[in-house]
Amino acid sequence: MPSSVDALANLPLRDDLVGLHPYGAPQLDVPVLLNVNENTHGVPADVHAAIVEAVAEATRGLNRYPDREFSELRKNLADYLGHGLTPDQLWAANGSNEVLQQVLQAFGGPGRTAIGFPPTYSMYPLLASGTGTRYVTAERSASYAMTPEATAAAVRESAANIVFLCSPNNPTGTALDLDVIEAAYDAGQDARAIIIVDEAYGEFSQAGKPSALTLLPGRPRLLVSRTMSKAFALAGARIGYLAAAPEVADALRLVRLPYHLSAITQATANAALTHADTLLSNVEAIKVQRDRIVRELTALGLSPAPSDANFVFFSGLDDPRRIWEGLLDAGVLIRDVGIPGSLRVTAGTERETTVFLTALTKLLQVAR
C-alpha cells in the first residue's frame, strides 16, 4: 500500500520531490479495461508457446548473469526496425520509461533543462524531477498540433538540453510531421540539445506517416524511442528500446545498472521479435476499431482528435466525470486525463469497442 501523506512528510525527502505524486492510473477490476492503452488482444497462442519455450531454456542458466550487452536482442531489434540500422545503434531497458530515465541520467541532471509540449505524456516531468532536471513547457495549438516555427522558437528560447517530442502524442493521439522534428533538431544546435522522439505508438500510425527513424542519419543528437508494450502486447514484460547514433548507447552505458536486462526479459523479447508478423497482425484490427470509434463519436456530436495511436482522445463533454463514472458503472474503464471536457479511450477488440460505444450512447442520450 502507498505511504500516507503524513508519513511521507516525516521522511527527509529531496526538496524537489516534496509534494509530487507518483504516476498512476486506476487499476480496477471491471469487464472492459480501456484506460491505459494496452493491447487488449493479448499474445497469440503460438507466440505464447514460443516465449514459454525460450524462457524455459533461459532458466537453465539463471545461476549466471545475463548478457550485459544483450547482443542478440539488439540485433533482432535492428532487424525489426530496418532503416539500415545496425545493432550498435540500438539500446534497450525495462520499458521505454527506463530508457527515457537513462537518457535523462546521461544528458540531464542538476543545472540542465528538459522541455515538453503538453498535453503530453505525464511521465516526462516525473522523470525529469527524479533526475534533478528542470522541466519547462511550451504550448501546443488549440488543435494540439505543433508547427515547425513555434516548436523551433520554443526550443531556442528554453535553451533546453533535452527536448521531448511525443509522436503519436499521448494523450491526444496526434502525430508530428517530420519537419517539426527537423526544426526542433536544428533549433537545438547551439545548446547541443538531445531530441527524443517518443514513438511508443508508432506501429499504429495511419498509412503514409513516416517514422522519425528516417531522420537518424547525420543527426547524432536525435533519439527515437519505442516500446514492445503496445503493438507487441507485452506490457507485462517491460521491454523498451531506442535507436540512435552508436555513441548514444555508449553514453547510456555510463548510467545503466549492471546487467539491467534479465535473461528472462531478453528471452521474452527475442522470442517475440522472431514472431513479429504474428504479433503485429492484431495492429490492423486495432486500427479498424480506433477509426470506428472516431467515426461513431463524431456521429454522436463529440469531437475526437485525429488519432495515429491505439486510442482516441475526444472532447465536447459537458460533464466528463459523470460520463466516466457512468461508463464505470456499466463495466467500462476509460481514462480521465484531466483536460476539461475530454476523455480518452483505448481501442480494444470489436466486442470491447461495441460495449463502450453502446454504454456511451446511452449516457449521452440521458444527458440530452
CSV table of C-alpha atoms in Angstrom, one decimal:
chain,number,residue,atom,x,y,z
A,1,MET,CA,0.0,0.0,0.0
A,2,PRO,CA,1.3,3.5,-0.7
A,3,SER,CA,2.5,5.5,2.3
A,4,SER,CA,0.2,8.1,3.7
A,5,VAL,CA,0.9,11.8,3.0
A,6,ASP,CA,1.7,12.5,6.6
A,7,ALA,CA,4.1,9.5,6.9
A,8,LEU,CA,5.9,10.6,3.7
A,9,ALA,CA,6.3,14.1,5.1
A,10,ASN,CA,8.2,12.7,8.0
A,11,LEU,CA,10.9,11.4,5.7
A,12,PRO,CA,13.9,13.5,4.6
A,13,LEU,CA,12.8,13.6,1.0
A,14,ARG,CA,14.7,15.7,-1.5
A,15,ASP,CA,13.3,19.3,-1.6
A,16,ASP,CA,12.4,19.0,-5.3
A,17,LEU,CA,10.3,15.8,-4.8
A,18,VAL,CA,8.2,17.2,-1.9
A,19,GLY,CA,4.5,17.5,-2.9
A,20,LEU,CA,4.9,15.3,-6.1
A,21,HIS,CA,2.6,12.4,-6.8
A,22,PRO,CA,3.7,9.2,-8.5
A,23,TYR,CA,2.5,8.3,-12.0
A,24,GLY,CA,-0.6,6.0,-11.9
A,25,ALA,CA,-3.9,5.2,-13.5
A,26,PRO,CA,-6.9,3.4,-11.8
A,27,GLN,CA,-6.4,-0.4,-11.7
A,28,LEU,CA,-10.0,-1.6,-11.1
A,29,ASP,CA,-11.5,-5.0,-11.7
A,30,VAL,CA,-14.1,-4.3,-14.4
A,31,PRO,CA,-15.0,-6.4,-17.5
A,32,VAL,CA,-13.7,-3.9,-20.1
A,33,LEU,CA,-10.4,-2.1,-19.4
A,34,LEU,CA,-9.7,0.6,-21.9
A,35,ASN,CA,-7.8,3.2,-19.8
A,36,VAL,CA,-4.1,2.5,-20.2
A,37,ASN,CA,-3.7,1.9,-23.9
A,38,GLU,CA,-2.9,-1.8,-23.5
A,39,ASN,CA,-3.2,-4.2,-26.4
A,40,THR,CA,-6.3,-6.0,-25.3
A,41,HIS,CA,-6.0,-8.7,-27.9
A,42,GLY,CA,-3.3,-10.5,-25.8
A,43,VAL,CA,-0.5,-12.7,-27.0
A,44,PRO,CA,-1.4,-15.2,-29.7
A,45,ALA,CA,-1.1,-18.9,-28.7
A,46,ASP,CA,1.8,-19.8,-31.0
A,47,VAL,CA,3.8,-16.8,-29.8
A,48,HIS,CA,2.9,-17.6,-26.2
A,49,ALA,CA,4.3,-21.1,-26.7
A,50,ALA,CA,7.5,-19.7,-28.3
A,51,ILE,CA,8.0,-17.3,-25.3
A,52,VAL,CA,7.4,-20.1,-22.8
A,53,GLU,CA,10.0,-22.3,-24.6
A,54,ALA,CA,12.5,-19.5,-24.7
A,55,VAL,CA,12.1,-18.6,-21.1
A,56,ALA,CA,12.3,-22.2,-20.0
A,57,GLU,CA,15.6,-22.5,-21.8
A,58,ALA,CA,16.8,-19.3,-20.2
A,59,THR,CA,16.1,-20.6,-16.7
A,60,ARG,CA,18.8,-23.3,-17.2
A,61,GLY,CA,21.4,-20.5,-16.8
A,62,LEU,CA,19.9,-18.4,-14.1
A,63,ASN,CA,22.8,-19.0,-11.8
A,64,ARG,CA,24.8,-16.8,-14.2
A,65,TYR,CA,24.4,-13.1,-15.0
A,66,PRO,CA,22.7,-12.4,-18.3
A,67,ASP,CA,24.4,-11.0,-21.4
A,68,ARG,CA,25.2,-7.5,-20.2
A,69,GLU,CA,25.2,-6.2,-23.8
A,70,PHE,CA,22.0,-8.0,-24.8
A,71,SER,CA,23.7,-8.6,-28.2
A,72,GLU,CA,21.0,-10.9,-29.7
A,73,LEU,CA,18.3,-8.5,-28.7
A,74,ARG,CA,20.0,-5.5,-30.2
A,75,LYS,CA,20.4,-7.5,-33.5
A,76,ASN,CA,16.8,-8.5,-33.5
A,77,LEU,CA,15.6,-5.0,-32.8
A,78,ALA,CA,17.8,-3.6,-35.6
A,79,ASP,CA,16.4,-6.2,-38.0
A,80,TYR,CA,12.8,-5.4,-36.9
A,81,LEU,CA,13.2,-1.7,-37.3
A,82,GLY,CA,15.0,-1.8,-40.6
A,83,HIS,CA,16.0,1.7,-42.0
A,84,GLY,CA,19.6,0.4,-42.3
A,85,LEU,CA,20.1,0.4,-38.5
A,86,THR,CA,22.8,-1.7,-37.0
A,87,PRO,CA,22.9,-3.4,-33.6
A,88,ASP,CA,25.3,-0.8,-32.2
A,89,GLN,CA,22.6,1.8,-32.8
A,90,LEU,CA,20.1,0.1,-30.5
A,91,TRP,CA,19.6,0.2,-26.8
A,92,ALA,CA,17.0,-1.5,-24.6
A,93,ALA,CA,15.8,-1.4,-21.0
A,94,ASN,CA,12.9,-2.4,-18.8
A,95,GLY,CA,10.2,-0.5,-20.6
A,96,SER,CA,10.6,2.8,-22.5
A,97,ASN,CA,10.3,4.7,-19.3
A,98,GLU,CA,13.6,3.3,-18.1
A,99,VAL,CA,15.1,4.1,-21.5
A,100,LEU,CA,14.0,7.7,-21.1
A,101,GLN,CA,15.2,7.8,-17.5
A,102,GLN,CA,18.6,6.7,-18.6
A,103,VAL,CA,18.6,9.4,-21.2
A,104,LEU,CA,17.9,12.0,-18.5
A,105,GLN,CA,20.5,10.5,-16.3
A,106,ALA,CA,23.1,10.8,-19.0
A,107,PHE,CA,22.2,14.1,-20.6
A,108,GLY,CA,20.0,15.9,-17.9
A,109,GLY,CA,20.5,16.4,-14.2
A,110,PRO,CA,21.0,19.5,-12.0
A,111,GLY,CA,21.6,22.7,-13.9
A,112,ARG,CA,20.1,21.2,-17.1
A,113,THR,CA,16.7,21.7,-18.7
A,114,ALA,CA,14.2,19.5,-20.5
A,115,ILE,CA,11.2,20.8,-22.4
A,116,GLY,CA,7.9,19.2,-23.2
A,117,PHE,CA,4.8,20.2,-25.1
A,118,PRO,CA,1.6,19.5,-23.0
A,119,PRO,CA,-0.8,18.0,-23.1
A,120,THR,CA,1.6,15.1,-23.5
A,121,TYR,CA,2.9,12.1,-21.7
A,122,SER,CA,2.7,12.8,-17.9
A,123,MET,CA,5.9,10.8,-17.1
A,124,TYR,CA,8.2,13.3,-18.7
A,125,PRO,CA,8.1,15.8,-15.8
A,126,LEU,CA,8.3,13.0,-13.3
A,127,LEU,CA,11.3,11.5,-15.0
A,128,ALA,CA,12.9,15.0,-15.1
A,129,SER,CA,12.2,15.6,-11.4
A,130,GLY,CA,13.6,12.2,-10.5
A,131,THR,CA,16.9,13.1,-12.1
A,132,GLY,CA,17.1,16.6,-10.9
A,133,THR,CA,16.4,18.0,-14.3
A,134,ARG,CA,14.5,21.3,-14.6
A,135,TYR,CA,11.3,20.8,-16.7
A,136,VAL,CA,9.7,23.6,-18.7
A,137,THR,CA,6.8,23.5,-21.2
A,138,ALA,CA,5.6,25.2,-24.3
A,139,GLU,CA,2.1,25.4,-25.6
A,140,ARG,CA,0.5,23.5,-28.5
A,141,SER,CA,-2.1,25.0,-30.7
A,142,ALA,CA,-5.8,24.7,-29.9
A,143,SER,CA,-6.0,21.6,-32.1
A,144,TYR,CA,-3.0,20.1,-30.2
A,145,ALA,CA,-0.9,20.4,-33.4
A,146,MET,CA,2.7,21.6,-33.4
A,147,THR,CA,4.3,23.7,-36.2
A,148,PRO,CA,8.0,23.8,-37.1
A,149,GLU,CA,8.1,27.6,-36.4
A,150,ALA,CA,6.6,27.5,-33.0
A,151,THR,CA,8.5,24.4,-32.0
A,152,ALA,CA,11.8,25.8,-33.1
A,153,ALA,CA,11.1,29.1,-31.2
A,154,ALA,CA,10.3,27.2,-28.0
A,155,VAL,CA,13.4,25.1,-28.2
A,156,ARG,CA,15.6,28.1,-28.8
A,157,GLU,CA,14.0,30.2,-26.1
A,158,SER,CA,14.3,27.5,-23.5
A,159,ALA,CA,17.9,26.6,-24.4
A,160,ALA,CA,16.8,23.1,-23.3
A,161,ASN,CA,19.3,20.3,-23.1
A,162,ILE,CA,16.6,17.7,-23.8
A,163,VAL,CA,13.5,18.0,-25.9
A,164,PHE,CA,10.6,15.6,-25.6
A,165,LEU,CA,8.6,15.1,-28.8
A,166,CYS,CA,5.8,12.5,-28.4
A,167,SER,CA,4.6,11.2,-31.8
A,168,PRO,CA,1.9,9.9,-31.9
A,169,ASN,CA,1.2,12.1,-28.9
A,170,ASN,CA,-0.2,10.7,-25.6
A,171,PRO,CA,-3.0,11.6,-24.7
A,172,THR,CA,-4.2,13.2,-27.9
A,173,GLY,CA,-3.1,10.6,-30.5
A,174,THR,CA,-1.8,13.2,-32.9
A,175,ALA,CA,1.3,12.6,-34.9
A,176,LEU,CA,4.1,15.1,-35.7
A,177,ASP,CA,5.2,15.9,-39.2
A,178,LEU,CA,8.8,15.3,-39.8
A,179,ASP,CA,9.5,19.0,-40.5
A,180,VAL,CA,8.6,19.7,-36.8
A,181,ILE,CA,11.2,17.2,-35.7
A,182,GLU,CA,13.8,18.6,-38.1
A,183,ALA,CA,13.0,22.1,-36.9
A,184,ALA,CA,13.5,21.1,-33.2
A,185,TYR,CA,16.8,19.4,-34.0
A,186,ASP,CA,18.2,22.5,-35.9
A,187,ALA,CA,16.9,24.9,-33.2
A,188,GLY,CA,18.7,22.9,-30.5
A,189,GLN,CA,22.1,23.1,-32.3
A,190,ASP,CA,23.5,25.9,-30.0
A,191,ALA,CA,22.6,24.0,-26.8
A,192,ARG,CA,23.6,20.7,-28.3
A,193,ALA,CA,20.1,19.5,-27.3
A,194,ILE,CA,19.2,15.9,-27.3
A,195,ILE,CA,15.9,15.4,-29.2
A,196,ILE,CA,13.9,12.5,-28.1
A,197,VAL,CA,11.0,11.4,-30.4
A,198,ASP,CA,8.8,9.1,-28.3
A,199,GLU,CA,7.2,6.7,-30.8
A,200,ALA,CA,5.6,4.3,-28.3
A,201,TYR,CA,2.6,4.1,-30.5
A,202,GLY,CA,4.4,4.3,-33.8
A,203,GLU,CA,3.2,1.0,-35.2
A,204,PHE,CA,-0.4,2.3,-35.1
A,205,SER,CA,0.2,5.3,-37.3
A,206,GLN,CA,-2.0,6.0,-40.3
A,207,ALA,CA,-0.8,4.8,-43.6
A,208,GLY,CA,1.8,7.1,-45.2
A,209,LYS,CA,3.0,8.6,-41.9
A,210,PRO,CA,6.8,8.2,-41.9
A,211,SER,CA,8.7,7.4,-38.7
A,212,ALA,CA,11.4,9.7,-37.2
A,213,LEU,CA,13.7,6.8,-37.8
A,214,THR,CA,14.1,8.1,-41.3
A,215,LEU,CA,15.8,11.2,-39.9
A,216,LEU,CA,18.5,9.5,-37.9
A,217,PRO,CA,21.3,9.5,-40.5
A,218,GLY,CA,23.5,12.6,-39.9
A,219,ARG,CA,21.7,13.6,-36.7
A,220,PRO,CA,23.7,12.2,-33.7
A,221,ARG,CA,21.6,14.1,-31.2
A,222,LEU,CA,18.3,12.6,-32.4
A,223,LEU,CA,16.9,9.6,-30.4
A,224,VAL,CA,13.8,7.6,-31.3
A,225,SER,CA,12.3,5.5,-28.5
A,226,ARG,CA,9.9,2.6,-28.9
A,227,THR,CA,8.2,0.0,-26.7
A,228,MET,CA,7.1,-3.6,-27.0
A,229,SER,CA,4.2,-2.9,-24.6
A,230,LYS,CA,1.7,-1.7,-27.1
A,231,ALA,CA,1.8,-3.2,-30.6
A,232,PHE,CA,3.6,-6.4,-29.4
A,233,ALA,CA,1.1,-6.9,-26.5
A,234,LEU,CA,4.0,-7.2,-24.0
A,235,ALA,CA,3.1,-4.6,-21.4
A,236,GLY,CA,3.7,-7.0,-18.6
A,237,ALA,CA,7.2,-7.9,-19.9
A,238,ARG,CA,8.6,-4.3,-19.6
A,239,ILE,CA,10.7,-4.0,-22.8
A,240,GLY,CA,11.5,-0.6,-24.3
A,241,TYR,CA,14.2,0.5,-26.6
A,242,LEU,CA,15.6,3.3,-28.7
A,243,ALA,CA,17.5,3.8,-31.9
A,244,ALA,CA,20.2,6.5,-32.2
A,245,ALA,CA,23.8,7.0,-33.1
A,246,PRO,CA,26.2,4.4,-31.6
A,247,GLU,CA,27.7,7.0,-29.3
A,248,VAL,CA,24.3,7.4,-27.6
A,249,ALA,CA,24.4,3.8,-26.5
A,250,ASP,CA,27.9,4.3,-25.2
A,251,ALA,CA,26.6,7.3,-23.1
A,252,LEU,CA,23.8,5.2,-21.6
A,253,ARG,CA,26.2,2.5,-20.6
A,254,LEU,CA,27.7,5.1,-18.2
A,255,VAL,CA,24.4,5.3,-16.2
A,256,ARG,CA,22.7,1.9,-16.6
A,257,LEU,CA,22.8,-0.6,-13.7
A,258,PRO,CA,24.9,-3.7,-14.2
A,259,TYR,CA,23.1,-6.4,-16.1
A,260,HIS,CA,19.9,-4.3,-16.1
A,261,LEU,CA,18.1,-6.6,-18.6
A,262,SER,CA,17.4,-10.0,-17.1
A,263,ALA,CA,17.9,-13.2,-19.0
A,264,ILE,CA,14.1,-13.8,-18.8
A,265,THR,CA,13.4,-10.4,-20.3
A,266,GLN,CA,15.9,-10.9,-23.1
A,267,ALA,CA,14.5,-14.4,-23.9
A,268,THR,CA,10.9,-13.0,-24.0
A,269,ALA,CA,11.8,-10.1,-26.3
A,270,ASN,CA,13.8,-12.3,-28.6
A,271,ALA,CA,11.1,-14.8,-28.9
A,272,ALA,CA,8.5,-12.1,-29.6
A,273,LEU,CA,10.7,-10.5,-32.3
A,274,THR,CA,11.1,-13.7,-34.1
A,275,HIS,CA,7.3,-13.8,-34.3
A,276,ALA,CA,6.8,-10.1,-35.0
A,277,ASP,CA,4.5,-10.7,-38.0
A,278,THR,CA,2.1,-12.7,-36.0
A,279,LEU,CA,2.0,-10.2,-33.1
A,280,LEU,CA,1.6,-7.2,-35.4
A,281,SER,CA,-1.3,-8.8,-37.2
A,282,ASN,CA,-3.6,-7.5,-34.4
A,283,VAL,CA,-2.4,-4.0,-35.1
A,284,GLU,CA,-4.6,-3.6,-38.2
A,285,ALA,CA,-7.6,-4.9,-36.2
A,286,ILE,CA,-7.0,-2.4,-33.5
A,287,LYS,CA,-6.7,0.4,-36.1
A,288,VAL,CA,-10.1,-0.6,-37.5
A,289,GLN,CA,-11.7,-0.2,-34.1
A,290,ARG,CA,-9.8,3.1,-33.5
A,291,ASP,CA,-11.2,4.5,-36.7
A,292,ARG,CA,-14.6,3.2,-35.9
A,293,ILE,CA,-14.5,5.0,-32.6
A,294,VAL,CA,-13.6,8.2,-34.3
A,295,ARG,CA,-16.5,7.9,-36.8
A,296,GLU,CA,-19.1,7.0,-34.2
A,297,LEU,CA,-18.0,9.6,-31.7
A,298,THR,CA,-18.3,12.2,-34.4
A,299,ALA,CA,-21.8,10.9,-35.2
A,300,LEU,CA,-22.7,11.3,-31.6
A,301,GLY,CA,-21.8,15.0,-31.8
A,302,LEU,CA,-18.4,14.7,-30.0
A,303,SER,CA,-15.1,15.9,-31.2
A,304,PRO,CA,-12.5,13.1,-31.4
A,305,ALA,CA,-8.9,14.2,-32.2
A,306,PRO,CA,-7.4,12.5,-35.3
A,307,SER,CA,-5.5,9.5,-34.0
A,308,ASP,CA,-2.4,7.7,-35.1
A,309,ALA,CA,-2.3,5.7,-31.9
A,310,ASN,CA,-4.3,2.8,-30.4
A,311,PHE,CA,-6.6,5.2,-28.5
A,312,VAL,CA,-8.9,8.1,-29.1
A,313,PHE,CA,-9.0,11.4,-27.3
A,314,PHE,CA,-12.4,13.1,-27.5
A,315,SER,CA,-13.8,16.4,-26.4
A,316,GLY,CA,-17.2,18.0,-26.3
A,317,LEU,CA,-18.4,16.6,-23.0
A,318,ASP,CA,-20.4,18.9,-20.6
A,319,ASP,CA,-19.6,16.7,-17.6
A,320,PRO,CA,-16.8,14.2,-18.4
A,321,ARG,CA,-16.7,13.0,-14.8
A,322,ARG,CA,-20.3,11.9,-15.0
A,323,ILE,CA,-19.6,10.1,-18.2
A,324,TRP,CA,-16.5,8.4,-16.8
A,325,GLU,CA,-18.4,7.3,-13.7
A,326,GLY,CA,-21.4,6.1,-15.8
A,327,LEU,CA,-19.1,4.1,-18.0
A,328,LEU,CA,-17.5,2.6,-15.0
A,329,ASP,CA,-21.0,1.6,-13.6
A,330,ALA,CA,-21.5,-0.1,-17.0
A,331,GLY,CA,-18.3,-2.1,-16.6
A,332,VAL,CA,-16.1,0.0,-18.8
A,333,LEU,CA,-13.0,1.8,-17.5
A,334,ILE,CA,-11.6,4.6,-19.7
A,335,ARG,CA,-9.2,7.5,-18.8
A,336,ASP,CA,-9.8,10.9,-17.4
A,337,VAL,CA,-6.6,12.7,-18.3
A,338,GLY,CA,-7.6,15.9,-16.6
A,339,ILE,CA,-8.3,18.0,-19.7
A,340,PRO,CA,-11.6,19.9,-19.4
A,341,GLY,CA,-14.5,18.4,-21.4
A,342,SER,CA,-12.4,15.5,-22.5
A,343,LEU,CA,-11.7,11.8,-22.0
A,344,ARG,CA,-9.5,9.1,-23.6
A,345,VAL,CA,-10.4,5.6,-24.6
A,346,THR,CA,-8.2,2.7,-25.8
A,347,ALA,CA,-9.2,1.0,-29.0
A,348,GLY,CA,-9.9,-2.6,-27.9
A,349,THR,CA,-11.4,-5.6,-29.5
A,350,GLU,CA,-14.5,-5.3,-31.6
A,351,ARG,CA,-16.6,-6.6,-28.7
A,352,GLU,CA,-15.0,-4.2,-26.2
A,353,THR,CA,-15.5,-1.3,-28.6
A,354,THR,CA,-19.1,-2.1,-29.0
A,355,VAL,CA,-19.7,-2.3,-25.3
A,356,PHE,CA,-18.0,1.1,-24.8
A,357,LEU,CA,-19.9,2.8,-27.7
A,358,THR,CA,-23.3,1.3,-26.6
A,359,ALA,CA,-22.8,2.5,-23.0
A,360,LEU,CA,-21.6,5.9,-24.0
A,361,THR,CA,-24.5,6.4,-26.4
A,362,LYS,CA,-27.0,5.6,-23.6
A,363,LEU,CA,-25.2,8.1,-21.2
A,364,LEU,CA,-25.3,10.9,-23.8
A,365,GLN,CA,-29.0,10.3,-24.5
A,366,VAL,CA,-29.8,10.6,-20.8
A,367,ALA,CA,-27.8,13.9,-20.7
A,368,ARG,CA,-29.8,15.3,-23.6
